[in-house]
């Protein structure tokens, strides 16, 4: 039930049905950017409905790329080639992905760009892209490493760079900048992060090399490569599916089908963890579209053991940890999250937000600098919660509320629209009371 910006979620008996998800957010951003700098038209089906991906399209339009939205989430983009046109301020809204990845493209232009964001984005760290892009020759002014950014484009030179933080946004930013650089840009990531940037660049015709060594995963891109437009259908968003899969995990006997879901191995760690907790999962109709794996998922709730998420898993599950933590009290052994300090600099401080909301629902939680320890076998009661303006916090607690005693009110629930505007409606459709 939705009332302005707050939503009341009632406890449920079960979860059942079919959930078809809008296109993956990470892939949508990258396709919109690469289609814009490709040559010729692209036709993208099932583009993300989230406000973040609309921010990326808005910025591309400012940069002179023409596109139009057809019926049913189809976007047709007319590529401008690598050279874009000077823009008024580029409004990235709430989207860190837009600001970080697009900065790699505007850094290679012959003009200056101003990139701005909302209050939450204005608090987020940007030195992770400022440092390497400056080493490539761009000039970037910021507010002590935070937005707004003023990026003066330059003839970029290739660099050999080891990223200090495992971030797919930074990796994509530098690969995109590498298209504009003179020579071979080499990027090493300390932990394997999602590879949609690499997969998308190949889909648009670029050549990349990859090497794995003791130091990590190295990706190499040669500058000056021209991209060509594609026709593609974006697989359903796995991080949005996480909310429904976790809801199904809460109810033994639940049954959900999720057709055409993204199954990219660098994103699918969630499925292993949910199986370990007790969800039965089967996958059919596996297919590959432009290098991205897609499949249909059938799941059944069967048990609620616990899990520990640490090390490389924390990077691989970074967007799913809030909802896994929100269902942790209902598991038998609880959930412990370590090595996830990055959660503190997402759309909100997600460690603090999860701990505060779980406590309001009556749970015991140990909050740590880099994670959380949430004991299992706890009963939660409904409460008045805050989304902290963060889409994943709003959706995570709508899921926890399904197993609480009494109603839960979520303030700032409209933030779900950042990645998934239809979330609350779809959740209602699959919930039995
Ligand atoms: C994303 C990477 C992750 C993730 C974000 C989307 C991407 O951030 O949290 O929601 O599309 O590359 P980092 O780049 O900070 O790891």
Short mmCIF file of C-alpha atoms and ligand atoms in Angstrom, two decimals:
data_model
loop_
_atom_site.label_atom_id
_atom_site.label_comp_id
_atom_site.label_asym_id
_atom_site.label_seq_id
_atom_site.Cartn_x
_atom_site.Cartn_y
_atom_site.Cartn_z
CA UNK A 1 0.00 0.00 0.00
CA UNK A 2 1.56 3.28 -1.09
CA UNK A 3 0.85 6.67 0.40
CA UNK A 4 2.97 9.49 -0.99
CA UNK A 5 6.53 8.69 -0.14
CA UNK A 6 5.76 6.16 2.53
CA UNK A 7 4.72 2.58 2.11
CA UNK A 8 3.15 0.23 4.64
CA UNK A 9 4.13 -3.41 4.24
CA UNK A 10 1.95 -6.03 5.93
CA UNK A 11 3.25 -9.44 7.00
CA UNK A 12 2.76 -12.21 4.46
CA UNK A 13 2.04 -15.95 4.50
CA UNK A 14 3.88 -16.86 1.35
CA UNK A 15 5.40 -15.65 -1.89
CA UNK A 16 4.36 -17.14 -5.22
CA UNK A 17 4.24 -16.20 -8.88
CA UNK A 18 6.30 -14.91 -11.76
CA UNK A 19 8.47 -11.79 -11.71
CA UNK A 20 9.70 -10.33 -15.02
CA UNK A 21 12.38 -7.78 -14.34
CA UNK A 22 13.37 -4.64 -16.21
CA UNK A 23 16.82 -4.73 -17.76
CA UNK A 24 19.92 -4.83 -15.61
CA UNK A 25 21.00 -1.39 -14.38
CA UNK A 26 24.76 -1.94 -14.82
CA UNK A 27 24.34 -3.13 -18.41
CA UNK A 28 21.80 -0.38 -19.27
CA UNK A 29 24.22 2.39 -18.24
CA UNK A 30 27.05 0.90 -20.27
CA UNK A 31 24.95 0.24 -23.37
CA UNK A 32 23.59 3.81 -23.32
CA UNK A 33 27.10 5.28 -23.06
CA UNK A 34 28.70 3.01 -25.64
CA UNK A 35 25.78 3.29 -28.08
CA UNK A 36 26.23 7.08 -27.81
CA UNK A 37 29.90 6.97 -28.81
CA UNK A 38 29.45 4.19 -31.38
CA UNK A 39 28.87 4.73 -35.07
CA UNK A 40 25.41 3.99 -36.43
CA UNK A 41 22.15 3.18 -34.67
CA UNK A 42 21.59 0.91 -31.69
CA UNK A 43 18.32 -0.61 -30.60
CA UNK A 44 18.18 -1.61 -26.94
CA UNK A 45 15.24 -3.64 -25.63
CA UNK A 46 14.31 -3.93 -21.95
CA UNK A 47 16.33 -0.89 -20.93
CA UNK A 48 16.27 -0.34 -17.15
CA UNK A 49 13.22 1.61 -15.96
CA UNK A 50 15.20 3.09 -13.05
CA UNK A 51 15.80 6.82 -12.63
CA UNK A 52 19.58 6.23 -12.58
CA UNK A 53 19.62 4.88 -16.13
CA UNK A 54 17.38 7.76 -17.22
CA UNK A 55 20.08 10.08 -15.82
CA UNK A 56 22.64 8.44 -18.10
CA UNK A 57 20.38 8.87 -21.14
CA UNK A 58 19.75 12.49 -20.14
CA UNK A 59 23.49 13.18 -20.00
CA UNK A 60 24.04 11.51 -23.38
CA UNK A 61 21.38 13.79 -24.89
CA UNK A 62 23.15 16.82 -23.37
CA UNK A 63 26.33 15.62 -25.07
CA UNK A 64 24.58 15.69 -28.45
CA UNK A 65 23.52 12.04 -28.77
CA UNK A 66 20.02 11.66 -30.17
CA UNK A 67 17.81 8.86 -28.91
CA UNK A 68 14.15 8.12 -28.52
CA UNK A 69 12.10 5.82 -26.39
CA UNK A 70 9.78 3.49 -28.25
CA UNK A 71 7.06 1.39 -26.66
CA UNK A 72 7.88 -1.28 -24.04
CA UNK A 73 11.25 -0.09 -22.84
CA UNK A 74 12.90 -0.02 -26.27
CA UNK A 75 15.46 2.76 -26.73
CA UNK A 76 16.83 3.68 -30.14
CA UNK A 77 20.10 5.55 -29.99
CA UNK A 78 21.85 7.23 -32.89
CA UNK A 79 25.56 7.04 -32.15
CA UNK A 80 27.64 10.22 -32.48
CA UNK A 81 30.99 8.45 -32.80
CA UNK A 82 33.74 9.06 -30.24
CA UNK A 83 33.51 12.89 -30.48
CA UNK A 84 30.59 14.34 -28.55
CA UNK A 85 29.31 17.93 -28.29
CA UNK A 86 29.85 20.36 -25.41
CA UNK A 87 27.04 20.25 -22.89
CA UNK A 88 25.50 22.44 -20.24
CA UNK A 89 25.89 20.78 -16.79
CA UNK A 90 25.57 17.00 -16.87
CA UNK A 91 23.04 16.10 -14.18
CA UNK A 92 23.86 12.62 -12.87
CA UNK A 93 21.05 12.73 -10.27
CA UNK A 94 21.60 9.97 -7.68
CA UNK A 95 23.72 7.86 -10.00
CA UNK A 96 27.33 7.20 -9.05
CA UNK A 97 27.58 4.88 -12.08
CA UNK A 98 26.68 7.75 -14.42
CA UNK A 99 29.19 10.16 -12.94
CA UNK A 100 32.07 7.71 -12.61
CA UNK A 101 31.74 5.90 -15.92
CA UNK A 102 30.81 8.90 -18.05
CA UNK A 103 33.76 10.84 -16.63
CA UNK A 104 35.98 8.45 -18.61
CA UNK A 105 34.25 9.48 -21.84
CA UNK A 106 34.11 13.24 -21.21
CA UNK A 107 37.79 13.19 -20.18
CA UNK A 108 38.64 12.33 -23.79
CA UNK A 109 36.62 15.16 -25.37
CA UNK A 110 37.94 18.47 -26.69
CA UNK A 111 35.84 20.50 -24.27
CA UNK A 112 35.13 20.92 -20.56
CA UNK A 113 32.17 19.33 -18.81
CA UNK A 114 30.54 20.04 -15.48
CA UNK A 115 29.13 16.94 -13.74
CA UNK A 116 26.69 17.45 -10.89
CA UNK A 117 24.64 15.15 -8.67
CA UNK A 118 22.01 15.19 -5.93
CA UNK A 119 22.78 15.53 -2.24
CA UNK A 120 23.68 11.85 -1.79
CA UNK A 121 25.89 11.71 -4.89
CA UNK A 122 27.57 14.97 -3.82
CA UNK A 123 28.85 13.15 -0.71
CA UNK A 124 30.37 10.22 -2.61
CA UNK A 125 34.10 9.74 -3.28
CA UNK A 126 35.28 10.58 -6.78
CA UNK A 127 39.04 10.63 -6.26
CA UNK A 128 39.02 7.00 -7.40
CA UNK A 129 38.35 8.27 -10.95
CA UNK A 130 40.02 11.69 -10.58
CA UNK A 131 43.47 10.21 -9.80
CA UNK A 132 43.80 7.86 -12.81
CA UNK A 133 42.04 10.19 -15.27
CA UNK A 134 44.41 12.99 -14.21
CA UNK A 135 47.34 10.63 -14.79
CA UNK A 136 45.96 10.13 -18.32
CA UNK A 137 46.09 13.91 -18.88
CA UNK A 138 42.59 15.19 -18.07
CA UNK A 139 42.25 18.15 -15.73
CA UNK A 140 39.60 17.62 -13.05
CA UNK A 141 38.46 20.11 -10.43
CA UNK A 142 36.31 18.80 -7.56
CA UNK A 143 35.17 19.71 -4.06
CA UNK A 144 37.93 17.92 -2.14
CA UNK A 145 37.45 14.75 -4.18
CA UNK A 146 33.64 14.99 -4.25
CA UNK A 147 31.16 16.30 -6.86
CA UNK A 148 30.55 18.56 -8.64
CA UNK A 149 33.36 17.74 -11.05
CA UNK A 150 34.68 20.04 -13.74
CA UNK A 151 36.46 17.88 -16.29
CA UNK A 152 38.63 19.50 -18.93
CA UNK A 153 39.11 16.97 -21.68
CA UNK A 154 42.51 16.32 -23.23
CA UNK A 155 44.36 14.14 -25.71
CA UNK A 156 44.68 11.27 -23.24
CA UNK A 157 47.73 9.08 -22.81
CA UNK A 158 47.52 5.43 -21.91
CA UNK A 159 48.41 4.37 -18.37
CA UNK A 160 49.20 1.19 -16.54
CA UNK A 161 47.08 1.40 -13.42
CA UNK A 162 46.35 -0.85 -10.47
CA UNK A 163 43.08 0.16 -8.85
CA UNK A 164 43.37 0.54 -5.07
CA UNK A 165 39.64 -0.21 -4.60
CA UNK A 166 37.82 -3.05 -6.31
CA UNK A 167 35.27 -1.07 -8.32
CA UNK A 168 33.62 -2.02 -11.58
CA UNK A 169 32.57 1.58 -12.12
CA UNK A 170 36.19 2.74 -11.99
CA UNK A 171 37.30 -0.14 -14.22
CA UNK A 172 34.68 0.79 -16.84
CA UNK A 173 35.54 4.49 -16.56
CA UNK A 174 39.18 3.76 -17.34
CA UNK A 175 38.41 1.32 -20.15
CA UNK A 176 36.15 3.95 -21.74
CA UNK A 177 38.89 6.58 -21.31
CA UNK A 178 41.29 4.03 -22.83
CA UNK A 179 39.31 4.26 -26.08
CA UNK A 180 40.46 7.88 -26.33
CA UNK A 181 44.05 7.30 -25.23
CA UNK A 182 47.16 7.12 -27.29
CA UNK A 183 48.51 3.58 -26.76
CA UNK A 184 47.50 0.63 -24.59
CA UNK A 185 45.75 1.26 -21.29
CA UNK A 186 46.28 -1.51 -18.75
CA UNK A 187 44.07 -1.79 -15.71
CA UNK A 188 44.60 -4.26 -12.90
CA UNK A 189 41.86 -4.93 -10.39
CA UNK A 190 42.75 -6.39 -7.00
CA UNK A 191 39.57 -8.51 -6.91
CA UNK A 192 37.43 -9.62 -9.79
CA UNK A 193 34.48 -7.23 -10.14
CA UNK A 194 31.52 -7.34 -12.53
CA UNK A 195 32.77 -7.44 -16.11
CA UNK A 196 29.88 -5.73 -17.94
CA UNK A 197 32.19 -2.97 -19.18
CA UNK A 198 34.48 -5.48 -20.88
CA UNK A 199 31.58 -7.55 -22.24
CA UNK A 200 29.77 -4.45 -23.56
CA UNK A 201 32.91 -3.02 -25.20
CA UNK A 202 33.37 -6.32 -27.04
CA UNK A 203 29.69 -6.33 -28.05
CA UNK A 204 30.17 -2.89 -29.61
CA UNK A 205 33.16 -4.21 -31.54
CA UNK A 206 36.18 -3.24 -29.41
CA UNK A 207 39.07 -5.63 -28.85
CA UNK A 208 40.31 -6.18 -25.31
CA UNK A 209 42.81 -8.56 -23.76
CA UNK A 210 42.64 -10.07 -20.32
CA UNK A 211 45.35 -11.63 -18.21
CA UNK A 212 45.10 -13.07 -14.72
CA UNK A 213 48.20 -13.00 -12.56
CA UNK A 214 49.18 -13.09 -8.89
CA UNK A 215 48.49 -9.32 -8.76
CA UNK A 216 44.91 -9.74 -9.97
CA UNK A 217 43.02 -9.42 -13.19
CA UNK A 218 44.55 -7.24 -15.89
CA UNK A 219 42.50 -5.79 -18.77
CA UNK A 220 44.16 -4.14 -21.74
CA UNK A 221 42.52 -1.83 -24.28
CA UNK A 222 44.10 -0.07 -27.24
CA UNK A 223 43.06 3.52 -27.96
CA UNK A 224 41.44 4.80 -31.14
CA UNK A 225 39.13 1.82 -31.68
CA UNK A 226 35.83 2.72 -33.27
CA UNK A 227 32.63 1.17 -31.98
CA UNK A 228 29.59 0.13 -33.98
CA UNK A 229 25.95 0.15 -32.85
CA UNK A 230 24.18 -3.05 -31.79
CA UNK A 231 20.71 -4.51 -31.39
CA UNK A 232 20.32 -6.12 -28.01
CA UNK A 233 17.89 -7.17 -25.32
CA UNK A 234 19.09 -6.49 -21.78
CA UNK A 235 18.61 -9.42 -19.37
CA UNK A 236 16.54 -8.87 -16.20
CA UNK A 237 18.33 -7.13 -13.33
CA UNK A 238 19.83 -9.68 -10.93
CA UNK A 239 20.24 -7.15 -8.11
CA UNK A 240 16.52 -6.29 -8.36
CA UNK A 241 15.69 -10.01 -8.48
CA UNK A 242 17.59 -10.34 -5.18
CA UNK A 243 14.68 -8.78 -3.26
CA UNK A 244 12.21 -11.36 -4.55
CA UNK A 245 14.65 -14.25 -4.17
CA UNK A 246 15.28 -13.25 -0.55
CA UNK A 247 11.51 -12.92 0.00
CA UNK A 248 11.11 -16.47 -1.37
CA UNK A 249 13.89 -17.67 0.95
CA UNK A 250 11.83 -16.44 3.93
CA UNK A 251 8.93 -18.85 3.28
CA UNK A 252 9.35 -22.61 3.08
CA UNK A 253 7.01 -23.62 0.26
CA UNK A 254 7.34 -20.36 -1.68
CA UNK A 255 7.59 -20.65 -5.46
CA UNK A 256 8.85 -18.04 -7.87
CA UNK A 257 9.74 -18.01 -11.54
CA UNK A 258 12.03 -15.30 -12.89
CA UNK A 259 12.33 -15.46 -16.69
CA UNK A 260 15.22 -13.99 -18.73
CA UNK A 261 17.38 -13.12 -15.76
CA UNK A 262 21.00 -12.00 -15.98
CA UNK A 263 23.29 -14.91 -15.03
CA UNK A 264 26.69 -13.29 -15.61
CA UNK A 265 29.09 -15.29 -13.38
CA UNK A 266 30.60 -12.08 -11.95
CA UNK A 267 27.14 -11.22 -10.59
CA UNK A 268 25.66 -14.61 -9.73
CA UNK A 269 27.37 -15.24 -6.38
CA UNK A 270 24.02 -14.37 -4.78
CA UNK A 271 22.54 -17.59 -6.13
CA UNK A 272 25.24 -19.68 -4.41
CA UNK A 273 24.68 -17.90 -1.11
CA UNK A 274 20.90 -18.29 -1.30
CA UNK A 275 21.29 -21.99 -2.10
CA UNK A 276 23.58 -22.32 0.90
CA UNK A 277 20.95 -20.58 3.07
CA UNK A 278 18.29 -22.98 1.82
CA UNK A 279 16.66 -21.77 -1.40
CA UNK A 280 16.18 -24.45 -4.08
CA UNK A 281 17.14 -22.99 -7.45
CA UNK A 282 16.96 -24.42 -10.93
CA UNK A 283 17.91 -22.67 -14.14
CA UNK A 284 16.50 -23.39 -17.58
CA UNK A 285 16.72 -21.79 -21.02
CA UNK A 286 20.31 -20.68 -20.60
CA UNK A 287 21.37 -18.44 -23.44
CA UNK A 288 23.95 -15.80 -24.26
CA UNK A 289 23.14 -12.35 -25.66
CA UNK A 290 26.09 -10.21 -26.73
CA UNK A 291 28.31 -12.06 -24.26
CA UNK A 292 25.92 -11.78 -21.31
CA UNK A 293 24.52 -15.03 -19.89
CA UNK A 294 20.76 -15.15 -19.35
CA UNK A 295 18.47 -17.87 -17.98
CA UNK A 296 15.09 -18.57 -16.42
CA UNK A 297 15.08 -19.21 -12.70
CA UNK A 298 12.66 -21.37 -10.74
CA UNK A 299 13.04 -21.16 -6.97
CA UNK A 300 11.42 -22.77 -3.94
CA UNK A 301 11.93 -21.84 -0.32
CA UNK A 302 13.13 -24.82 1.67
CA UNK A 303 15.30 -23.81 4.61
CA UNK A 304 16.92 -20.89 6.39
CA UNK A 305 20.45 -21.70 7.47
CA UNK A 306 23.02 -18.92 7.83
CA UNK A 307 26.01 -17.56 5.90
CA UNK A 308 29.26 -15.67 6.19
CA UNK A 309 30.09 -13.17 3.47
CA UNK A 310 33.72 -12.03 3.39
CA UNK A 311 36.72 -11.33 1.15
CA UNK A 312 36.05 -11.47 -2.59
CA UNK A 313 32.41 -12.42 -1.91
CA UNK A 314 31.77 -9.05 -0.29
CA UNK A 315 32.82 -7.25 -3.48
CA UNK A 316 30.82 -9.69 -5.62
CA UNK A 317 27.68 -9.25 -3.48
CA UNK A 318 28.05 -5.56 -2.68
CA UNK A 319 24.57 -4.54 -3.90
CA UNK A 320 22.83 -7.60 -2.42
CA UNK A 321 24.26 -7.39 1.11
CA UNK A 322 21.55 -5.00 2.41
CA UNK A 323 18.74 -7.45 1.63
CA UNK A 324 20.73 -10.48 2.78
CA UNK A 325 21.36 -8.64 6.06
CA UNK A 326 17.68 -7.71 6.32
CA UNK A 327 16.61 -11.38 6.23
CA UNK A 328 19.47 -12.52 8.50
CA UNK A 329 17.48 -12.51 11.78
CA UNK A 330 15.08 -15.10 10.30
CA UNK A 331 17.88 -17.53 9.48
CA UNK A 332 18.87 -20.21 11.98
CA UNK A 333 22.55 -19.29 12.30
CA UNK A 334 22.50 -15.62 11.33
CA UNK A 335 24.63 -13.79 8.76
CA UNK A 336 28.02 -12.21 9.22
CA UNK A 337 29.36 -9.68 6.70
CA UNK A 338 33.05 -8.69 6.68
CA UNK A 339 35.34 -6.77 4.28
CA UNK A 340 32.44 -4.64 3.03
CA UNK A 341 33.64 -1.15 4.03
CA UNK A 342 32.56 0.12 0.58
CA UNK A 343 28.95 -0.15 1.81
CA UNK A 344 29.59 2.96 3.89
CA UNK A 345 30.02 5.11 0.75
CA UNK A 346 27.09 3.91 -1.34
CA UNK A 347 23.84 5.90 -1.83
CA UNK A 348 23.71 5.89 2.00
CA UNK A 349 25.94 4.44 4.67
CA UNK A 350 24.35 1.03 4.17
CA UNK A 351 26.00 -0.60 7.19
CA UNK A 352 24.57 2.05 9.52
CA UNK A 353 21.19 2.10 7.74
CA UNK A 354 20.75 -1.69 7.95
CA UNK A 355 21.79 -1.77 11.61
CA UNK A 356 19.45 1.11 12.56
CA UNK A 357 16.42 -0.37 10.80
CA UNK A 358 16.98 -3.90 12.10
CA UNK A 359 17.25 -2.50 15.65
CA UNK A 360 13.99 -0.57 15.19
CA UNK A 361 12.38 -3.92 14.31
CA UNK A 362 13.70 -5.36 17.56
CA UNK A 363 16.76 -7.25 16.28
CA UNK A 364 20.13 -7.53 17.93
CA UNK A 365 22.88 -6.41 15.54
CA UNK A 366 26.60 -5.96 15.92
CA UNK A 367 27.74 -3.11 13.66
CA UNK A 368 31.38 -3.11 12.63
CA UNK A 369 33.47 -0.71 10.58
CA UNK A 370 33.53 -3.12 7.62
CA UNK A 371 30.34 -5.12 8.13
CA UNK A 372 27.70 -6.54 10.43
CA UNK A 373 27.09 -9.58 12.56
CA UNK A 374 23.43 -10.44 12.82
CA UNK A 375 22.51 -13.41 15.00
CA UNK A 376 19.84 -15.79 13.72
CA UNK A 377 16.59 -17.08 15.24
CA UNK A 378 15.30 -13.62 16.11
CA UNK A 379 11.67 -12.54 15.81
CA UNK A 380 11.11 -9.03 14.39
CA UNK A 381 8.19 -6.69 14.91
CA UNK A 382 6.84 -4.07 12.52
CA UNK A 383 8.26 -0.57 12.98
CA UNK A 384 8.57 2.86 11.38
CA UNK A 385 11.70 2.80 9.26
CA UNK A 386 13.62 5.19 7.04
CA UNK A 387 15.00 4.43 3.60
CA UNK A 388 17.77 7.02 4.11
CA UNK A 389 16.93 8.06 0.55
CA UNK A 390 18.50 4.77 -0.61
CA UNK A 391 16.62 2.50 -3.02
CA UNK A 392 18.20 -0.72 -1.82
CA UNK A 393 17.47 0.07 1.85
CA UNK A 394 13.78 0.78 1.05
CA UNK A 395 13.42 -2.52 -0.84
CA UNK A 396 15.47 -4.62 1.62
CA UNK A 397 13.20 -3.66 4.51
CA UNK A 398 10.02 -4.23 2.53
CA UNK A 399 11.27 -7.84 2.31
CA UNK A 400 12.11 -8.13 6.02
CA UNK A 401 8.67 -6.68 6.81
CA UNK A 402 6.99 -9.70 5.19
CA UNK A 403 8.06 -11.89 8.12
CA UNK A 404 7.70 -9.32 10.92
CA UNK A 405 4.89 -9.31 13.44
CA UNK A 406 2.64 -6.36 12.57
CA UNK A 407 2.86 -3.67 9.88
CA UNK A 408 6.04 -1.85 8.87
CA UNK A 409 6.05 1.69 7.56
CA UNK A 410 8.91 2.68 5.27
CA UNK A 411 9.52 6.42 4.88
CA UNK A 412 11.18 7.65 1.71
CA UNK A 413 9.98 4.52 -0.10
CA UNK A 414 9.89 6.44 -3.40
CA UNK A 415 13.66 6.01 -3.58
CA UNK A 416 13.00 2.47 -4.90
CA UNK A 417 12.40 4.21 -8.26
CA UNK A 418 16.15 4.86 -8.53
CA UNK A 419 16.56 1.29 -9.76
CA UNK A 420 13.07 -0.25 -9.82
CA UNK A 421 9.95 1.96 -9.96
CA UNK A 422 7.50 -0.99 -10.04
CA UNK A 423 9.02 -2.73 -7.01
CA UNK A 424 6.24 -2.31 -4.43
CA UNK A 425 3.52 -3.15 -6.93
CA UNK A 426 5.34 -6.30 -8.07
CA UNK A 427 6.00 -7.32 -4.46
CA UNK A 428 2.25 -7.04 -3.74
CA UNK A 429 1.47 -9.19 -6.77
CA UNK A 430 3.56 -12.14 -5.58
CA UNK A 431 2.70 -11.91 -1.88
CA UNK A 432 0.03 -14.12 -0.30
CA UNK A 433 -1.62 -13.02 2.91
C1 LIG B 1 28.31 -1.01 -10.34
C2 LIG B 1 29.33 -1.37 -9.52
C3 LIG B 1 29.23 -1.36 -8.05
C4 LIG B 1 27.78 -1.33 -7.60
C5 LIG B 1 26.96 -0.33 -8.34
C6 LIG B 1 26.99 -0.61 -9.83
C7 LIG B 1 28.54 -1.03 -11.79
O1 LIG B 1 29.88 -0.23 -7.53
O2 LIG B 1 27.70 -1.08 -6.22
O3 LIG B 1 25.61 -0.38 -7.89
O4 LIG B 1 27.56 -0.99 -12.58
O5 LIG B 1 29.70 -1.08 -12.19
P1 LIG B 1 31.49 -0.12 -7.48
O6 LIG B 1 31.96 0.26 -8.81
O7 LIG B 1 31.75 0.96 -6.47
O8 LIG B 1 31.98 -1.43 -7.06
#
